[in-house]
Amino acid sequence: MMIPVRRLAMNTVASMLITGGVLMSPSALASDYPPAVEALPPIHIIQPDGVARSVSLADVFDHHGYACGPATVAFMAMQYALQNLYTENEIPRADDLLVLSHSPGGGVADVMDLLFSNGRPESRTLRPAGMRNAADSFEFQVMRKSTLQTVSIALDPALWPAGWFEIRDKRRAGTFTEADQAQLQSYQQQVTSTFPAKDLQTLFGSTEVRTVMGWGAIQSGELEAAVRAQR
């Protein structure tokens, strides 16, 4: 069974519904994705334009173009991080967060872009050179700037399908076959159907909130400029 491909115009307020003062997309109310995806709670976040939005995993899949394994991991990692950094009564603000990802996957970037800039095409995050695509690359450092608290969230690599990245490497090398495509689709379905049903601690283990000191600063547009300079 193929997981359906769907897209929504997530960057337009007109495509959103207002529920409880939080903008929600139509996919929050109706979805063709697996039941575990539908049951996963959304992330509520106040974006830089000051609007509180509710972003579900189905919204992420719509934005990305299909049900994506790496996007699933990134979304659930952010759920776990925010649960640890904020109380139930707080809605995180995008401008109060700093997220560092060790994974260069497009699905990972789409999760963060959707949360931090509502997925505007002009705000798409560029991938720097030298990043490694591997099961142990699903690691995220998340900082709440207002409290100087941080958490590190990392997927248990043993849970990731063996052979995934070998097939992805074959596609980049031009040796990708129809059998490889079918196997990759099976891996995608395995992750997107089963991971959302798992407990966050099962996926990522226990985590510790730590308070840090810091020096230096990241200015707006500085990271993007650094990536462009590499190209």
XYZ file of N, CA and C in Angstrom:
693
model
N 0.845 -1.195 0.000
C 0.000 0.000 0.000
C 0.877 1.239 0.000
N 0.662 2.121 -0.950
C 1.430 3.350 -1.034
C 0.779 4.411 -0.162
N 1.614 5.163 0.581
C 1.089 6.279 1.370
C 0.798 7.431 0.426
N -0.410 8.014 0.461
C -0.797 9.021 -0.523
C 0.039 10.285 -0.417
N 0.213 10.918 -1.568
C 0.931 12.185 -1.642
C -0.088 13.311 -1.692
N 0.075 14.307 -0.820
C -0.837 15.440 -0.801
C -0.041 16.699 -0.517
N -0.518 17.845 -1.002
C 0.128 19.124 -0.734
C -0.936 20.144 -0.343
N -0.555 21.044 0.556
C -1.416 22.158 0.915
C -0.608 23.431 0.838
N -1.274 24.549 0.594
C -0.601 25.845 0.604
C -0.469 26.319 2.038
N 0.512 25.780 2.749
C 0.659 26.061 4.163
C 1.146 27.472 4.443
N 1.656 28.167 3.420
C 2.181 29.494 3.655
C 1.132 30.582 3.482
N -0.123 30.211 3.352
C -1.170 31.208 3.227
C -2.162 31.065 4.353
N -2.478 32.203 4.995
C -3.434 32.181 6.094
C -4.801 31.744 5.604
N -5.087 31.995 4.328
C -6.396 31.632 3.788
C -6.636 30.141 3.835
N -5.563 29.343 3.849
C -5.750 27.892 3.855
C -5.883 27.331 5.261
N -5.925 28.215 6.277
C -5.938 27.775 7.662
C -7.317 27.963 8.282
N -7.596 27.173 9.317
C -8.803 27.297 10.100
C -8.425 27.800 11.478
N -9.275 28.614 12.115
C -8.986 29.128 13.445
C -9.750 28.314 14.470
N -9.013 27.683 15.403
C -9.606 26.863 16.449
C -8.972 27.238 17.772
N -9.751 27.757 18.692
C -9.225 28.110 20.001
C -8.132 29.150 19.951
N -8.191 30.067 18.981
C -7.195 31.114 18.884
C -5.905 30.676 18.219
N -5.828 29.433 17.759
C -4.631 28.912 17.100
C -4.994 28.532 15.677
N -4.197 28.990 14.710
C -4.458 28.640 13.321
C -4.128 27.175 13.085
N -5.078 26.466 12.480
C -4.905 25.046 12.183
C -5.179 24.824 10.702
N -4.453 23.904 10.094
C -4.672 23.612 8.685
C -5.816 22.611 8.528
N -6.412 22.533 7.326
C -7.475 21.548 7.103
C -7.035 20.116 7.375
N -5.741 19.797 7.183
C -5.291 18.433 7.420
C -5.330 18.071 8.888
N -5.478 19.086 9.777
C -5.623 18.788 11.198
C -6.983 18.169 11.473
N -7.926 18.362 10.553
C -9.278 17.851 10.738
C -9.569 16.633 9.860
N -8.862 16.492 8.747
C -9.110 15.366 7.843
C -7.801 14.984 7.176
N -7.466 13.712 7.208
C -6.186 13.276 6.672
C -6.312 11.870 6.099
N -5.469 11.578 5.090
C -5.427 10.244 4.501
C -4.248 9.444 5.027
N -3.541 9.956 5.994
C -2.346 9.308 6.504
C -2.695 8.228 7.526
N -1.702 7.393 7.917
C -1.979 6.301 8.865
C -2.576 6.803 10.175
N -3.365 5.964 10.858
C -4.019 6.378 12.108
C -3.051 6.923 13.153
N -1.851 6.357 13.240
C -0.887 6.834 14.233
C -0.467 8.277 13.953
N -0.426 8.650 12.673
C -0.099 10.031 12.302
C -1.219 10.963 12.737
N -2.445 10.545 12.479
C -3.607 11.353 12.849
C -3.709 11.541 14.353
N -3.306 10.515 15.120
C -3.450 10.559 16.575
C -2.352 11.357 17.260
N -1.262 11.633 16.547
C -0.137 12.341 17.157
C -0.508 13.801 17.406
N -0.330 14.318 18.625
C -0.687 15.712 18.906
C 0.125 16.682 18.056
N -0.456 17.808 17.689
C 0.284 18.810 16.915
C 1.225 19.601 17.813
N 2.086 20.353 17.180
C 2.943 21.305 17.888
C 2.307 22.683 17.755
N 2.081 23.341 18.888
C 1.583 24.717 18.883
C 2.778 25.647 19.042
N 2.866 26.639 18.172
C 4.015 27.544 18.208
C 3.606 28.929 17.726
N 4.148 29.956 18.377
C 3.929 31.337 17.943
C 5.065 31.685 16.994
N 4.727 31.932 15.743
C 5.738 32.157 14.718
C 6.164 33.624 14.687
N 7.211 33.951 13.944
C 7.743 35.324 13.978
C 6.748 36.426 13.626
N 5.683 36.078 12.904
C 4.677 37.098 12.587
C 3.712 37.327 13.741
N 3.933 36.633 14.865
C 3.099 36.817 16.052
C 1.864 35.950 16.081
N 1.648 35.114 15.062
C 0.468 34.263 14.979
C 0.771 32.896 15.585
N -0.124 32.430 16.463
C 0.007 31.085 17.029
C -0.574 30.086 16.037
N 0.224 29.114 15.655
C -0.207 28.112 14.692
C -0.076 26.720 15.286
N -0.927 25.829 14.810
C -0.899 24.431 15.206
C -0.408 23.627 14.006
N 0.736 22.975 14.159
C 1.361 22.235 13.061
C 1.337 20.747 13.404
N 0.675 19.963 12.583
C 0.601 18.517 12.804
C 1.619 17.804 11.921
N 1.828 16.534 12.202
C 2.713 15.748 11.348
C 2.124 15.631 9.947
N 0.805 15.558 9.840
C 0.170 15.543 8.520
C 0.469 16.832 7.754
N 0.493 17.976 8.461
C 0.860 19.240 7.815
C 2.282 19.158 7.257
N 3.170 18.562 8.044
C 4.556 18.408 7.606
C 4.623 17.555 6.341
N 3.895 16.441 6.320
C 3.886 15.587 5.135
C 3.324 16.333 3.928
N 2.278 17.100 4.149
C 1.703 17.893 3.054
C 2.743 18.866 2.496
N 3.436 19.535 3.399
C 4.436 20.531 3.003
C 5.604 19.858 2.275
N 6.020 18.705 2.762
C 7.157 18.001 2.169
C 6.788 17.346 0.841
N 5.533 16.910 0.725
C 5.069 16.294 -0.514
C 4.720 14.830 -0.385
N 5.153 14.183 0.689
C 4.816 12.781 0.926
C 5.152 12.441 2.375
N 4.680 11.282 2.828
C 4.958 10.835 4.190
C 6.421 10.441 4.295
N 7.178 11.184 5.070
C 8.643 11.105 5.074
C 9.167 10.631 6.430
N 10.046 9.620 6.402
C 10.615 9.088 7.629
C 11.449 10.092 8.404
N 12.460 10.730 7.780
C 13.250 11.712 8.505
C 12.416 12.872 9.051
N 11.397 13.300 8.316
C 10.520 14.360 8.818
C 9.773 13.897 10.061
N 9.375 12.632 10.078
C 8.696 12.072 11.250
C 9.586 12.156 12.477
N 10.853 11.772 12.318
C 11.792 11.804 13.439
C 12.002 13.243 13.927
N 12.203 14.170 13.004
C 12.448 15.561 13.391
C 11.239 16.157 14.112
N 10.045 15.857 13.612
C 8.835 16.391 14.238
C 8.694 15.868 15.662
N 8.891 14.560 15.846
C 8.723 13.982 17.172
C 9.859 14.404 18.111
N 11.051 14.623 17.570
C 12.149 15.150 18.385
C 11.807 16.537 18.904
N 11.183 17.366 18.057
C 10.779 18.703 18.508
C 9.669 18.615 19.546
N 8.737 17.689 19.376
C 7.719 17.484 20.413
C 8.370 17.206 21.762
N 9.329 16.301 21.754
C 10.004 15.883 22.986
C 10.769 17.056 23.607
N 11.485 17.797 22.769
C 12.259 18.930 23.266
C 11.349 19.988 23.886
N 10.266 20.316 23.214
C 9.370 21.368 23.709
C 8.643 20.933 24.973
N 8.326 19.642 25.068
C 7.707 19.135 26.298
C 8.632 19.333 27.498
N 9.929 19.243 27.254
C 10.901 19.377 28.330
C 11.231 20.833 28.654
N 11.075 21.719 27.690
C 11.485 23.111 27.874
C 10.335 24.044 28.241
N 9.095 23.615 28.030
C 7.930 24.456 28.291
C 6.902 23.691 29.111
N 6.090 24.437 29.864
C 5.006 23.828 30.615
C 3.810 23.623 29.689
N 2.823 22.883 30.150
C 1.635 22.611 29.342
C 0.870 23.884 29.018
N 0.981 24.891 29.862
C 0.220 26.130 29.673
C 0.953 27.152 28.821
N 2.159 26.840 28.376
C 2.939 27.784 27.572
C 2.917 27.369 26.108
N 2.830 28.356 25.222
C 2.999 28.117 23.792
C 4.383 28.632 23.415
N 5.254 27.773 22.929
C 6.604 28.220 22.563
C 6.565 29.301 21.490
N 7.528 30.191 21.563
C 7.709 31.209 20.531
C 8.908 30.816 19.676
N 8.748 30.883 18.371
C 9.842 30.515 17.470
C 11.075 31.370 17.729
N 10.862 32.645 18.032
C 12.020 33.517 18.240
C 12.667 33.320 19.604
N 12.123 32.418 20.426
C 12.720 32.082 21.715
C 13.507 30.781 21.635
N 13.594 30.216 20.431
C 14.215 28.900 20.263
C 15.424 28.968 19.336
N 16.392 28.123 19.623
C 17.523 27.888 18.731
C 17.650 26.374 18.583
N 17.620 25.894 17.348
C 17.696 24.456 17.082
C 18.894 24.181 16.189
N 19.716 23.221 16.600
C 20.837 22.759 15.799
C 20.592 21.298 15.434
N 20.667 20.987 14.146
C 20.428 19.626 13.669
C 21.712 19.047 13.099
N 21.990 17.790 13.439
C 23.125 17.080 12.850
C 22.704 16.333 11.593
N 21.405 16.290 11.310
C 20.902 15.589 10.135
C 20.643 16.583 9.006
N 21.149 16.307 7.793
C 20.961 17.229 6.673
C 19.742 16.931 5.812
N 18.893 15.997 6.240
C 17.785 15.557 5.395
C 16.804 16.663 5.043
N 16.269 16.592 3.826
C 15.283 17.580 3.396
C 14.024 17.543 4.239
N 13.622 16.342 4.684
C 12.446 16.237 5.542
C 12.668 16.914 6.878
N 13.880 16.812 7.414
C 14.217 17.482 8.671
C 14.118 18.996 8.485
N 14.711 19.498 7.404
C 14.667 20.933 7.141
C 13.235 21.426 6.968
N 12.391 20.628 6.320
C 11.008 21.053 6.100
C 10.230 21.152 7.414
N 10.515 20.265 8.366
C 9.873 20.374 9.678
C 10.229 21.707 10.323
N 11.511 22.010 10.371
C 11.958 23.227 11.034
C 11.485 24.478 10.297
N 11.527 24.436 8.968
C 11.058 25.593 8.201
C 9.572 25.836 8.425
N 8.792 24.766 8.536
C 7.357 24.919 8.759
C 7.084 25.493 10.145
N 7.860 25.060 11.140
C 7.667 25.550 12.503
C 8.160 26.989 12.665
N 9.275 27.308 12.035
C 9.925 28.590 12.305
C 9.545 29.696 11.325
N 9.087 29.351 10.124
C 8.749 30.401 9.156
C 7.494 30.085 8.374
N 6.694 29.129 8.853
C 5.466 28.705 8.191
C 5.713 28.173 6.785
N 6.940 27.692 6.544
C 7.234 27.017 5.286
C 7.285 27.903 4.067
N 7.568 29.192 4.235
C 7.650 30.079 3.070
C 8.818 29.647 2.187
N 8.599 29.521 0.867
C 9.672 29.056 -0.030
C 10.933 29.898 0.068
N 10.773 31.205 0.244
C 11.943 32.074 0.303
C 12.744 31.897 1.587
N 12.147 31.202 2.564
C 12.827 30.979 3.843
C 13.375 29.558 3.966
N 13.390 28.804 2.872
C 13.867 27.416 2.928
C 15.332 27.374 3.347
N 15.623 26.538 4.313
C 16.971 26.430 4.852
C 17.868 25.646 3.901
N 19.044 26.183 3.639
C 20.008 25.529 2.766
C 20.874 24.561 3.571
N 21.305 23.497 2.909
C 22.130 22.488 3.577
C 23.603 22.812 3.395
N 24.351 22.900 4.494
C 25.789 23.163 4.360
C 26.552 21.922 3.900
N 27.748 22.140 3.397
C 28.593 21.027 2.981
C 29.140 20.312 4.212
N 29.466 19.036 4.029
C 30.156 18.298 5.074
C 29.270 17.588 6.074
N 27.941 17.674 5.913
C 27.055 16.973 6.842
C 26.937 15.507 6.424
N 26.717 14.638 7.410
C 26.695 13.193 7.177
C 25.284 12.659 7.356
N 24.815 11.905 6.356
C 23.498 11.283 6.406
C 23.639 9.878 6.957
N 23.202 9.651 8.198
C 23.318 8.332 8.810
C 22.290 8.231 9.925
N 22.041 7.008 10.381
C 21.047 6.797 11.430
C 21.408 7.535 12.715
N 22.707 7.665 12.996
C 23.106 8.360 14.215
C 23.242 9.873 14.022
N 22.805 10.365 12.854
C 22.795 11.812 12.617
C 21.491 12.466 13.070
N 20.498 11.669 13.453
C 19.233 12.243 13.919
C 19.411 12.732 15.364
N 20.133 13.821 15.489
C 20.434 14.398 16.793
C 20.185 15.903 16.729
N 19.519 16.410 17.758
C 19.115 17.814 17.759
C 19.439 18.451 19.108
N 20.046 19.640 19.060
C 20.208 20.447 20.265
C 19.178 21.582 20.195
N 18.378 21.701 21.232
C 17.316 22.706 21.254
C 17.504 23.577 22.490
N 17.512 24.885 22.282
C 17.728 25.836 23.376
C 16.544 26.787 23.489
N 16.057 26.961 24.708
C 15.087 28.009 25.002
C 15.884 29.220 25.489
N 15.975 30.230 24.663
C 16.879 31.338 24.932
C 16.500 32.132 26.182
N 15.197 32.268 26.427
C 14.752 33.090 27.555
C 15.121 32.507 28.909
N 15.364 31.199 28.959
C 15.728 30.551 30.225
C 17.147 29.996 30.203
N 17.803 30.044 29.016
C 19.134 29.470 28.838
C 19.145 27.970 29.139
N 18.010 27.325 28.886
C 17.913 25.884 29.090
C 18.021 25.164 27.752
N 18.689 24.008 27.765
C 18.891 23.237 26.547
C 18.568 21.769 26.787
N 18.203 21.090 25.702
C 18.075 19.632 25.718
C 18.717 19.084 24.445
N 19.246 17.889 24.544
C 19.772 17.170 23.384
C 18.885 15.958 23.147
N 18.371 15.848 21.930
C 17.458 14.766 21.574
C 18.096 13.961 20.447
N 18.236 12.654 20.637
C 18.860 11.813 19.618
C 18.073 10.515 19.460
N 17.775 10.165 18.219
C 17.089 8.910 17.926
C 17.997 7.729 18.241
N 17.424 6.669 18.795
C 18.153 5.416 18.968
C 18.434 4.862 17.567
N 19.702 4.844 17.120
C 20.005 4.411 15.738
C 19.527 3.002 15.420
N 19.404 2.158 16.445
C 18.984 0.773 16.205
C 17.545 0.690 15.710
N 16.768 1.754 15.913
C 15.372 1.745 15.480
C 15.214 2.074 13.993
N 16.252 2.656 13.398
C 16.157 3.080 12.000
C 16.361 1.880 11.076
N 15.602 1.773 9.987
C 15.719 0.611 9.096
C 17.137 0.445 8.543
N 17.688 -0.725 8.717
C 19.009 -1.019 8.168
C 18.930 -1.009 6.642
N 19.902 -0.403 6.014
C 19.930 -0.358 4.559
C 19.359 0.907 3.958
N 18.686 1.741 4.751
C 18.053 2.968 4.235
C 19.070 3.843 3.505
N 20.158 4.181 4.185
C 21.090 5.152 3.623
C 21.945 4.553 2.514
N 22.135 3.244 2.534
C 22.824 2.608 1.426
C 22.024 2.766 0.135
N 20.697 2.619 0.245
C 19.849 2.805 -0.938
C 19.858 4.257 -1.376
N 19.820 5.194 -0.425
C 19.886 6.601 -0.791
C 21.198 6.933 -1.492
N 22.287 6.319 -1.040
C 23.580 6.539 -1.694
C 23.572 6.007 -3.123
N 22.903 4.889 -3.343
C 22.817 4.335 -4.693
C 22.048 5.274 -5.611
N 21.013 5.918 -5.084
C 20.258 6.859 -5.916
C 21.136 8.033 -6.331
N 21.936 8.548 -5.395
C 22.828 9.666 -5.720
C 23.906 9.240 -6.720
N 24.308 7.966 -6.637
C 25.361 7.468 -7.528
C 24.836 7.065 -8.900
N 23.501 7.072 -9.061
C 22.920 6.709 -10.337
C 22.780 5.218 -10.552
N 22.875 4.416 -9.475
C 22.731 2.963 -9.588
C 21.439 2.476 -8.944
N 20.489 3.355 -8.803
C 19.203 3.106 -8.154
C 18.312 2.276 -9.074
N 17.752 1.163 -8.569
C 16.916 0.281 -9.370
C 15.458 0.349 -8.906
N 14.564 -0.278 -9.686
C 13.158 -0.337 -9.285
C 13.004 -1.099 -7.976
N 13.812 -2.124 -7.781
C 13.765 -2.878 -6.524
C 14.194 -1.995 -5.347
N 15.191 -1.150 -5.585
C 15.624 -0.209 -4.539
C 14.497 0.767 -4.205
N 13.798 1.240 -5.244
C 12.692 2.165 -5.033
C 11.606 1.520 -4.187
N 11.285 0.286 -4.475
C 10.262 -0.421 -3.711
C 10.706 -0.625 -2.266
N 11.981 -0.924 -2.073
C 12.489 -1.126 -0.715
C 12.489 0.181 0.070
N 12.886 1.279 -0.589
C 12.879 2.575 0.089
C 11.469 2.993 0.469
N 10.502 2.727 -0.427
C 9.109 3.027 -0.115
C 8.641 2.203 1.082
N 9.076 0.950 1.154
C 8.725 0.100 2.292
C 9.314 0.660 3.586
N 10.554 1.131 3.513
C 11.173 1.750 4.691
C 10.405 3.004 5.121
N 10.044 3.827 4.141
C 9.289 5.043 4.450
C 7.992 4.695 5.172
N 7.275 3.717 4.640
C 6.004 3.330 5.236
C 6.209 2.744 6.627
N 7.283 1.977 6.801
C 7.578 1.393 8.108
C 7.765 2.486 9.165
N 8.553 3.495 8.836
C 8.838 4.558 9.802
C 7.610 5.430 10.047
N 6.965 5.868 8.980
C 5.855 6.809 9.135
C 4.616 6.164 9.741
N 4.508 4.846 9.642
C 3.353 4.156 10.215
C 3.566 3.737 11.666
N 4.823 3.453 12.034
C 5.079 2.888 13.365
C 5.684 3.883 14.351
N 6.553 4.775 13.900
C 7.190 5.701 14.836
C 6.175 6.591 15.556
N 5.148 7.144 14.859
C 4.197 8.008 15.567
C 3.441 7.303 16.691
N 3.392 5.980 16.651
C 2.697 5.220 17.701
C 3.610 4.907 18.884
N 4.896 5.191 18.745
C 5.852 4.859 19.802
C 5.931 5.986 20.834
N 6.249 5.601 22.056
C 6.495 6.582 23.109
C 7.771 7.358 22.780
N 7.772 8.662 23.100
C 8.932 9.486 22.775
C 10.199 8.988 23.458
N 10.058 8.478 24.660
C 11.225 7.982 25.369
C 11.750 6.695 24.729
N 10.868 5.920 24.117
C 11.300 4.726 23.401
C 12.158 5.106 22.199
N 11.762 6.177 21.514
C 12.500 6.623 20.331
C 13.815 7.300 20.690
N 13.769 8.152 21.715
C 14.899 9.044 21.966
C 15.598 8.825 23.315
N 15.078 7.925 24.127
C 15.671 7.713 25.435
C 15.345 8.847 26.389
N 15.935 8.819 27.561
C 15.707 9.886 28.534
C 16.544 11.100 28.156
N 16.094 12.270 28.560
C 16.824 13.500 28.267
C 16.903 14.350 29.521
N 17.855 15.240 29.547
C 18.079 16.089 30.710
C 18.067 17.550 30.284
N 17.308 18.361 30.995
C 17.305 19.802 30.744
C 18.498 20.403 31.482
N 19.339 21.110 30.735
C 20.540 21.695 31.327
C 20.562 23.191 31.051
N 21.011 23.951 32.034
C 21.149 25.397 31.884
C 22.590 25.713 31.510
N 22.764 26.611 30.549
C 24.095 26.871 30.004
C 24.453 28.357 30.095
N 25.740 28.632 29.957
C 26.248 29.971 29.710
C 26.589 30.060 28.232
N 26.600 31.254 27.674
C 26.883 31.369 26.252
C 27.673 32.614 25.899
N 28.396 32.522 24.781
C 29.157 33.654 24.259
C 28.898 33.746 22.756
N 29.026 34.934 22.226
C 28.803 35.133 20.807
C 27.321 35.188 20.481
N 27.002 35.316 19.204
C 25.604 35.429 18.777
C 25.483 35.004 17.323
N 24.289 34.562 16.944
C 23.973 34.253 15.554
C 23.012 35.318 15.060
N 23.449 36.120 14.108
C 22.618 37.182 13.579
C 21.659 36.632 12.524
N 20.552 37.337 12.309
C 19.576 36.934 11.298
C 20.245 36.855 9.929
N 20.090 35.742 9.250
C 20.659 35.549 7.929
C 22.113 35.125 7.918
N 22.738 35.061 9.093
C 24.167 34.745 9.146
C 24.452 33.305 8.714
N 23.640 32.348 9.173
C 23.861 30.958 8.809
C 23.644 30.734 7.311
N 22.592 31.343 6.764
C 22.320 31.193 5.338
C 23.476 31.761 4.513
N 24.023 32.913 4.942
C 25.139 33.498 4.225
C 26.366 32.593 4.259
N 26.585 31.938 5.399
C 27.713 31.037 5.519
C 27.572 29.840 4.577
N 26.340 29.300 4.473
C 26.102 28.169 3.577
C 26.297 28.585 2.123
N 25.773 29.737 1.778
C 25.918 30.211 0.382
C 27.388 30.425 0.033
N 28.181 30.841 1.003
C 29.601 31.070 0.752
C 30.339 29.776 0.471
N 29.775 28.645 0.911
C 30.389 27.337 0.647
C 30.149 26.856 -0.764
N 29.156 27.440 -1.444
C 28.712 26.903 -2.735
C 29.415 27.589 -3.902
